[in-house]
Amino acid sequence: MTYLQIQEESLLITDRTKAGAPRQRYAKIRAQALDPRRSLGVIEELAGARR
């Protein structure tokens, strides 16, 4: 089962064959994301650069 919420709409996918693609995309995004500490560093760096 996969639950998607995009802007003002939501979708529950119960078919396992259709739920695989969104799950794979989400896994890829999570793998590429920075950890919280590094994310904060980037945000702080960008905020300082714009002052």
PDB file of C-alpha atoms in Angstrom:
ATOM      1  CA  MET A   1       0.000   0.000   0.000  1.00  0.00           C
ATOM      2  CA  THR A   2       1.246   3.486  -0.834  1.00  0.00           C
ATOM      3  CA  TYR A   3      -0.260   6.815   0.175  1.00  0.00           C
ATOM      4  CA  LEU A   4       0.544   9.902  -1.890  1.00  0.00           C
ATOM      5  CA  GLN A   5      -0.340  13.465  -0.994  1.00  0.00           C
ATOM      6  CA  ILE A   6       0.359  16.038  -3.677  1.00  0.00           C
ATOM      7  CA  GLN A   7      -0.727  19.618  -3.120  1.00  0.00           C
ATOM      8  CA  GLU A   8      -4.460  19.438  -2.398  1.00  0.00           C
ATOM      9  CA  GLU A   9      -5.020  15.839  -3.501  1.00  0.00           C
ATOM     10  CA  SER A  10      -4.308  12.457  -1.974  1.00  0.00           C
ATOM     11  CA  LEU A  11      -4.216   8.965  -3.405  1.00  0.00           C
ATOM     12  CA  LEU A  12      -4.093   5.548  -1.764  1.00  0.00           C
ATOM     13  CA  ILE A  13      -2.609   2.866  -4.013  1.00  0.00           C
ATOM     14  CA  THR A  14      -3.462  -0.646  -2.859  1.00  0.00           C
ATOM     15  CA  ASP A  15      -2.372  -2.563  -5.968  1.00  0.00           C
ATOM     16  CA  ARG A  16       1.175  -3.801  -5.248  1.00  0.00           C
ATOM     17  CA  THR A  17       2.209  -3.617  -8.896  1.00  0.00           C
ATOM     18  CA  LYS A  18       1.229   0.063  -9.085  1.00  0.00           C
ATOM     19  CA  ALA A  19       2.635   0.974  -5.652  1.00  0.00           C
ATOM     20  CA  GLY A  20       6.184  -0.010  -6.582  1.00  0.00           C
ATOM     21  CA  ALA A  21       7.095   2.975  -8.770  1.00  0.00           C
ATOM     22  CA  PRO A  22       6.236   5.701  -6.213  1.00  0.00           C
ATOM     23  CA  ARG A  23       8.042   3.730  -3.513  1.00  0.00           C
ATOM     24  CA  GLN A  24      11.170   3.443  -5.657  1.00  0.00           C
ATOM     25  CA  ARG A  25      11.115   7.180  -6.431  1.00  0.00           C
ATOM     26  CA  TYR A  26      10.751   8.006  -2.740  1.00  0.00           C
ATOM     27  CA  ALA A  27      13.607   5.659  -1.832  1.00  0.00           C
ATOM     28  CA  LYS A  28      15.837   7.328  -4.425  1.00  0.00           C
ATOM     29  CA  ILE A  29      15.015  10.806  -3.096  1.00  0.00           C
ATOM     30  CA  ARG A  30      15.744   9.704   0.477  1.00  0.00           C
ATOM     31  CA  ALA A  31      19.065   8.182  -0.572  1.00  0.00           C
ATOM     32  CA  GLN A  32      20.128  11.441  -2.238  1.00  0.00           C
ATOM     33  CA  ALA A  33      18.986  13.732   0.590  1.00  0.00           C
ATOM     34  CA  LEU A  34      21.440  15.294   3.000  1.00  0.00           C
ATOM     35  CA  ASP A  35      21.304  14.326   6.642  1.00  0.00           C
ATOM     36  CA  PRO A  36      19.641  16.902   8.950  1.00  0.00           C
ATOM     37  CA  ARG A  37      22.921  18.444  10.139  1.00  0.00           C
ATOM     38  CA  ARG A  38      24.230  18.969   6.602  1.00  0.00           C
ATOM     39  CA  SER A  39      20.838  20.297   5.472  1.00  0.00           C
ATOM     40  CA  LEU A  40      20.927  22.875   8.240  1.00  0.00           C
ATOM     41  CA  GLY A  41      24.458  23.870   7.212  1.00  0.00           C
ATOM     42  CA  VAL A  42      23.367  24.451   3.622  1.00  0.00           C
ATOM     43  CA  ILE A  43      20.335  26.482   4.752  1.00  0.00           C
ATOM     44  CA  GLU A  44      22.458  28.596   7.065  1.00  0.00           C
ATOM     45  CA  GLU A  45      25.062  29.125   4.359  1.00  0.00           C
ATOM     46  CA  LEU A  46      22.439  30.234   1.850  1.00  0.00           C
ATOM     47  CA  ALA A  47      20.764  32.512   4.382  1.00  0.00           C
ATOM     48  CA  GLY A  48      24.106  34.162   5.140  1.00  0.00           C
ATOM     49  CA  ALA A  49      24.918  34.605   1.466  1.00  0.00           C
ATOM     50  CA  ARG A  50      21.674  36.488   0.852  1.00  0.00           C
ATOM     51  CA  ARG A  51      22.067  39.033   3.645  1.00  0.00           C
TER      52      ARG A  51
END
